[in-house]
Structure formats: structure tokens, C-alpha cells
Coordinates of C-alpha atoms in Angstrom, one line a residue:
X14 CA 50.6 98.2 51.9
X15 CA 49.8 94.3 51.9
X16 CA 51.2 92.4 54.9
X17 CA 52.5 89.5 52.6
X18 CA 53.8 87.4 55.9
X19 CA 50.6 87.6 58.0
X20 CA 48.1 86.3 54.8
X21 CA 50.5 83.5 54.3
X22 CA 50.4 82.7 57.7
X23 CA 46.7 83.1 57.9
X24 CA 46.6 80.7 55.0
X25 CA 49.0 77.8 56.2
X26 CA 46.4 77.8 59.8
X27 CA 43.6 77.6 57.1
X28 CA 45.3 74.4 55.5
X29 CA 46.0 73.1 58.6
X30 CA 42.5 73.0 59.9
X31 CA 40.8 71.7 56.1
X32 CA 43.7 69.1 55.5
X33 CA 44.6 68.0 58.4
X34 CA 46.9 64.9 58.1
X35 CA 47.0 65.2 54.4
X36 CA 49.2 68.7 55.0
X37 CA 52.4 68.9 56.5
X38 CA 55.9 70.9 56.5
X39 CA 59.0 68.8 54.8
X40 CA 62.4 69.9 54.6
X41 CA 63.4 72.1 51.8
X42 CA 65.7 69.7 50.4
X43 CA 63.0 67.1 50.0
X44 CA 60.7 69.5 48.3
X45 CA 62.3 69.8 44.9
X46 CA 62.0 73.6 45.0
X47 CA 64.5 76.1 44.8
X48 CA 63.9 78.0 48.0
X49 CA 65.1 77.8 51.2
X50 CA 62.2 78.5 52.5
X51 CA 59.2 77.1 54.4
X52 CA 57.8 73.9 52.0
X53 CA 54.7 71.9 52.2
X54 CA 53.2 69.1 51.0
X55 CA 49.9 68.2 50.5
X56 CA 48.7 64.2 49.6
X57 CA 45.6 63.9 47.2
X58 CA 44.0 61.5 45.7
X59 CA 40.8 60.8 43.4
X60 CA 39.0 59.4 46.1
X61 CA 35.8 61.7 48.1
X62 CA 37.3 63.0 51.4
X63 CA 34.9 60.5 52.8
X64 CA 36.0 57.5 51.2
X65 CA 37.7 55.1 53.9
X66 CA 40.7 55.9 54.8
X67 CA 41.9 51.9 55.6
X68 CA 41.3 51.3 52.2
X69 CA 44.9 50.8 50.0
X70 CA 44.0 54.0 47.4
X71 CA 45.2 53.1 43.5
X72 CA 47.0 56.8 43.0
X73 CA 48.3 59.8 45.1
X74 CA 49.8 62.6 44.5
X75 CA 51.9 64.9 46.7
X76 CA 51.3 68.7 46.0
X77 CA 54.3 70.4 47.3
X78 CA 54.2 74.4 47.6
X79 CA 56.3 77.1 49.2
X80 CA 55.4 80.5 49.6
X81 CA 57.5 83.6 47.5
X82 CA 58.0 86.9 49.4
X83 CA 55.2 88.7 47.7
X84 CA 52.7 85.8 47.7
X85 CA 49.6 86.3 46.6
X86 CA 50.5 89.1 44.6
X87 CA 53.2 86.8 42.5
X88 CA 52.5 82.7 42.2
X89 CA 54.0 80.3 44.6
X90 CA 56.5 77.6 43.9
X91 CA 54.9 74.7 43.1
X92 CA 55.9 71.0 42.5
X93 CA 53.9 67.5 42.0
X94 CA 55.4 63.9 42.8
X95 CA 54.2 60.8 42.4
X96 CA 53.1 59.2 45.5
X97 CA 51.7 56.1 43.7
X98 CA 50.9 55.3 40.5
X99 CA 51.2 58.2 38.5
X100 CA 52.9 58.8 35.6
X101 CA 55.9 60.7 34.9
X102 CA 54.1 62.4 31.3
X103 CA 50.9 63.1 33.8
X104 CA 52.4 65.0 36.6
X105 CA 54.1 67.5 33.4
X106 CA 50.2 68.2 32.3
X107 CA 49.0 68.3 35.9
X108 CA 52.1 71.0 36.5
X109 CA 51.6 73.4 34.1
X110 CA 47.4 73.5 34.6
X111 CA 48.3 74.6 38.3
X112 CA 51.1 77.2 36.9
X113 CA 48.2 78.3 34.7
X114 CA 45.2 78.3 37.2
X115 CA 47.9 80.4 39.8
X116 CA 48.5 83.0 37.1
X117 CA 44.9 83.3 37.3
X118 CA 44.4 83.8 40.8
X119 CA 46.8 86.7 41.8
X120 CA 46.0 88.4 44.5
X121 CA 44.3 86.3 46.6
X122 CA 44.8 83.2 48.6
X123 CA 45.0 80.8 46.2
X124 CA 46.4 77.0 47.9
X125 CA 43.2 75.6 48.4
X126 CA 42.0 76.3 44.6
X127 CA 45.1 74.8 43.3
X128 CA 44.2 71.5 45.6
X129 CA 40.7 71.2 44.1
X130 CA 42.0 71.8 40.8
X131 CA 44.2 68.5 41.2
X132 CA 42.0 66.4 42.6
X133 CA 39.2 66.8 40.0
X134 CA 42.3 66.4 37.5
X135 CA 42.7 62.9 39.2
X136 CA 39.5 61.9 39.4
X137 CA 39.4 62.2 35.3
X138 CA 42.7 61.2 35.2
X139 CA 42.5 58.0 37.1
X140 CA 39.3 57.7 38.3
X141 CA 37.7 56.6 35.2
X142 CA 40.4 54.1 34.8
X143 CA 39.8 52.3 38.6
X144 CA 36.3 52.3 37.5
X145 CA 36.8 50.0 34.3
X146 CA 39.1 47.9 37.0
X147 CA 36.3 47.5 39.1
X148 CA 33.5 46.9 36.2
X149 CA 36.3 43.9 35.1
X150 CA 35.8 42.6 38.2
X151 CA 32.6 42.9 39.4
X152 CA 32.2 40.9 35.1
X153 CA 34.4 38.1 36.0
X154 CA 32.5 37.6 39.1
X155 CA 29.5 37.2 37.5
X156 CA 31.3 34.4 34.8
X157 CA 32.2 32.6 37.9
X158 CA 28.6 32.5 38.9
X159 CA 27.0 28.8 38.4
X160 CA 24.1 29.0 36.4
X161 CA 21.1 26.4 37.7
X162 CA 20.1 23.7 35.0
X163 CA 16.8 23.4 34.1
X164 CA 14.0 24.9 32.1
X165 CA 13.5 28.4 33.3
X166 CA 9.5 29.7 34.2
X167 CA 8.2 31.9 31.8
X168 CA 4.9 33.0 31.7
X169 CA 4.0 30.5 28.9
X170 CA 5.2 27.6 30.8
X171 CA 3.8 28.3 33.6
X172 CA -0.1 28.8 31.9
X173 CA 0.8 25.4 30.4
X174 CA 1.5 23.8 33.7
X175 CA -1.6 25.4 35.2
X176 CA -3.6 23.8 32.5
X177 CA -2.8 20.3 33.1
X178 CA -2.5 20.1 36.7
X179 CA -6.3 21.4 36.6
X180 CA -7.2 18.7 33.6
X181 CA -5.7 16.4 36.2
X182 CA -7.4 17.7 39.2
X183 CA -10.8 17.5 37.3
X184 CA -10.2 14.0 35.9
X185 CA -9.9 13.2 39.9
X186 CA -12.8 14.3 40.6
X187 CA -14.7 12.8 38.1
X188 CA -13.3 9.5 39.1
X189 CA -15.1 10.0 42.2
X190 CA -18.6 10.3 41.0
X191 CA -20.9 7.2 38.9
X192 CA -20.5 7.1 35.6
X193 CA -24.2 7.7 35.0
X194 CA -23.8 11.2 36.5
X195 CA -21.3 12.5 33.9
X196 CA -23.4 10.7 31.2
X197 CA -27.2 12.5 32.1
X198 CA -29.0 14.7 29.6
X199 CA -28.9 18.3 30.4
X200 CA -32.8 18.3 30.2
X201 CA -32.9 15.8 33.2
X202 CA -30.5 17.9 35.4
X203 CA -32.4 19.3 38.4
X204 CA -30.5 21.9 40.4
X205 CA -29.8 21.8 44.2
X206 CA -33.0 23.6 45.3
X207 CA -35.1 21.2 43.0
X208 CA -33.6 18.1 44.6
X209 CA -34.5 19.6 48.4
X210 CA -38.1 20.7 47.4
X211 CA -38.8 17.5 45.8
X212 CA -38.6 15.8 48.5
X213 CA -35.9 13.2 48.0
X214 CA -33.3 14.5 50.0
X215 CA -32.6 13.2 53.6
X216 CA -30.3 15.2 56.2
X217 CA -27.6 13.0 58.0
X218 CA -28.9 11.3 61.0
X219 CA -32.4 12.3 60.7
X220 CA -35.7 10.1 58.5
X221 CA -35.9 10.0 55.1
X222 CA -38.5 11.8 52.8
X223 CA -39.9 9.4 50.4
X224 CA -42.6 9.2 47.6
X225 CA -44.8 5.9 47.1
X226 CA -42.6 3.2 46.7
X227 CA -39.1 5.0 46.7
X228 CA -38.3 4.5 49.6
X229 CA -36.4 1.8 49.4
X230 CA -34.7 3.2 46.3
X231 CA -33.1 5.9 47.8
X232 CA -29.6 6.4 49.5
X233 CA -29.2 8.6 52.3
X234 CA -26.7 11.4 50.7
X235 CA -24.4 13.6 53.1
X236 CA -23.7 16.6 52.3
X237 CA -20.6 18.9 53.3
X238 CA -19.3 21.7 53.1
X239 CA -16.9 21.3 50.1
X240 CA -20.0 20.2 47.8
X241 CA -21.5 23.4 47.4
X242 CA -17.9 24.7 45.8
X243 CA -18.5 25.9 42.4
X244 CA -16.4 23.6 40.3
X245 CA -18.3 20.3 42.2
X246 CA -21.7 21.9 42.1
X247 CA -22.6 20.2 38.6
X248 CA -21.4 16.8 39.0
X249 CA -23.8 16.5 42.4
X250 CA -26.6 17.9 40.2
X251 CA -25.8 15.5 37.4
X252 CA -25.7 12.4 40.1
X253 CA -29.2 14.0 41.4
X254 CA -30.7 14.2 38.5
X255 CA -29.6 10.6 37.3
X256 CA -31.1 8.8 40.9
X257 CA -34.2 11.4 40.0
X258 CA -34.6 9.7 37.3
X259 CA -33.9 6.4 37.9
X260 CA -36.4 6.4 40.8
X261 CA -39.4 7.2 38.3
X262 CA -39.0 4.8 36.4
X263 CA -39.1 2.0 39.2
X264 CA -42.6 4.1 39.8
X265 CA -44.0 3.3 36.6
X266 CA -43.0 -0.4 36.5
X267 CA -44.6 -1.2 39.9
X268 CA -47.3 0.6 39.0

């Protein structure tokens, strides 16, 4: 023979210890059950059980229950009210699915089934719904952001920008060097190496290396670091190649 009284008891110390403050004991005539005997309530609402607490919740729901004589073997009382923000219509529907899902559970303890049951109900009840509150919100934000004026970088402005800061940068440099440079034949060019081993370089501070009559001709020419960069490397040869030049003919005339 079952011991109805001690596996309700068992189960109310089970609550108890899962629920905690959202279960308590409330006085039949607040439960809305016809019973005079022991009532409970428990609060739910669609929020996780770690959601924070301090936080003002949209809905809850209180689950009210009392226990017959022959629970589990018969369903127990049961009751819903609106805590906040539930409808009248919805706490009918929510009603009968925990009358059903107790007709289905005889036998056992069956409390704690029933409280799952209503909190997924009100997390597809209501849930859904604070989540198109919050996406509302979290859209007019973004209308209230201030846009910045002013032509946005793309990849195609930003290649043409490149372009004529370095037509710039190169038009710079050429300012820097004698017009005769930029204007030598190809075929006159001599390269670095062909300037030193010709002889008509000079290091800074030391004598000059001239041929013949040259050596008047010739300018002393520093040379730093920066002019053996890549992009400066022909316009040195190109002034080289022009003095080269230059300097032969004066050769020939004196001669």
C-alpha cells in the first residue's frame, strides 16, 4: 500500500530545495482551489534561472497546486494567475495543457514536470514577443546613430588616391635633379658600377679622380644612403651619364 502522505511530503522538501524563493505555502483562501488543504504557489517566468534577478521581468506566472489524498495516483489541484502581464485567454490554454500533461503522469511525482512544462509554454508564449521588443529597440538605436559625412574608402578610391600621391611624390623628385638628366638617351646611360670604375667618381672629403683635362669639369658628388633606393637609382644614372657625356666632349674640343 502506497504511503500517499510521506511522497507528498518528500516532494514539497524536493521543491523547497530546487525553487527556493520562487515556492512558498499561501493560505487556502488565496489559492483559488477548492480544498482546505495545504496550497502552494510557485512564480515562473520565461526568463533562464540564471537570468538576473534585479532585473524588472515582462511576465510571471504563479503556479498554484495543492495536493488530493491519493496524489500521485489521482492529479493534483491546480490553478494559474497572472502575476504580470499575462492574459486572461492564455492562462485558459496554459490550464488545460497542465490538466493534460498531469493525466499523463499518474503515478509518480509529477510538480516539477508540470513547472517545466509552463515555463517552456512562456518562453514561446512571451518570449518571442520580448524579443521583437528588444530587436525594436536595439533598430531605433541604431536610427539615432549619426552617420559621418563624407566619401566613404573603398578599395577603388583608395588605389586612386595611391596613384596620385605617388605621381606627386615622383614629380618631386624629378624637380630635384637637372633637366638634362631626365632628357639623356638610354644608349648614353652608364650604371652605378660604370661611373665608379671609370674613374669619375670622387668620395666625400677625399681627391678627386680625373682624366686629362677633366678635372676641372667635374663636381665632387656625395653620395648617401637614400640614393641607392630603387625608385632614385635611374635618375642618378641618367645625371651620370649626362656629366659623362658632357665631359667628352670638352675632351675633344681642347684637343
Amino acid at each position: 500500500m502506497t504511503d500517499h502522505v510521506q511522497e507528498q511530503e518528500m516532494e514539497i522538501e524536493a521543491l523547497e530545495a530546487i525553487l527556493m524563493d520562487e515556492f512558498k505555502e499561501i493560505h487556502s483562501g488565496e489559492s483559488g482551489l477548492s480544498t482546505s488543504n495545504r496550497c502552494f504557489q510557485i512564480t515562473l517566468s520565461p526568463q533562464d534561472d540564471d537570468a538576473d534577478q534585479s532585473t524588472t521581468r515582462p511576465v510571471q506566472l504563479a503556479l498554484i497546486f495543492s495536493h488530493t489524498e491519493k496524489y500521485p495516483d489521482e492529479p493534483p489541484l491546480l490553478n494559474v494567475k497572472s502575476i504580470r502581464g499575462i492574459h486572461t485567454s492564455d492562462l485558459k490554454v496554459l490550464k488545460e495543457k497542465l490538466e493534460q500533461e498531469a493525466s499523463e503522469n499518474l503515478g509518480m511525482a509529477m510538480i516539477y514536470t508540470l513547472v517545466t512544462t509552463a515555463k517552456e509554454w512562456l518562453s514561446e508564449r512571451y518570449g518571442q514577443d520580448a524579443d521583437a521588443d528588444n530587436a525594436e529597440e536595439e533598430e531605433s538605436t541604431k536610427d539615432e546613430v549619426i552617420v559621418p559625412h563624407g566619401e566613404p574608402v573603398t578599395v577603388d578610391t583608395f588605389l586612386a588616391w595611391r596613384e596620385r600621391f605617388e605621381a606627386e611624390l615622383a614629380l618631386e623628385r624629378a624637380k630635384l635633379m637637372p633637366e638634362s638628366a631626365l632628357t639623356a638617351p638610354k644608349e648614353k646611360k652608364l650604371t652605378g658600377r660604370q661611373w665608379f670604375e671609370s674613374g669619375r667618381a670622387t668620395v666625400k672629403g677625399g681627391a678627386p679622380v680625373t682624366e686629362g683635362s677633366d678635372e676641372e669639369d667635374e663636381e665632387d658628388i656625395d653620395f648617401d644612403d637614400d640614393d641607392f633606393e630603387d625608385d632614385e637609382e635611374d635618375m642618378l644614372e641618367h645625371y651620370l651619364a649626362e656629366k659623362s657625356d658632357s665631359s667628352s666632349h670638352s675632351s675633344k674640343r681642347t684637343a
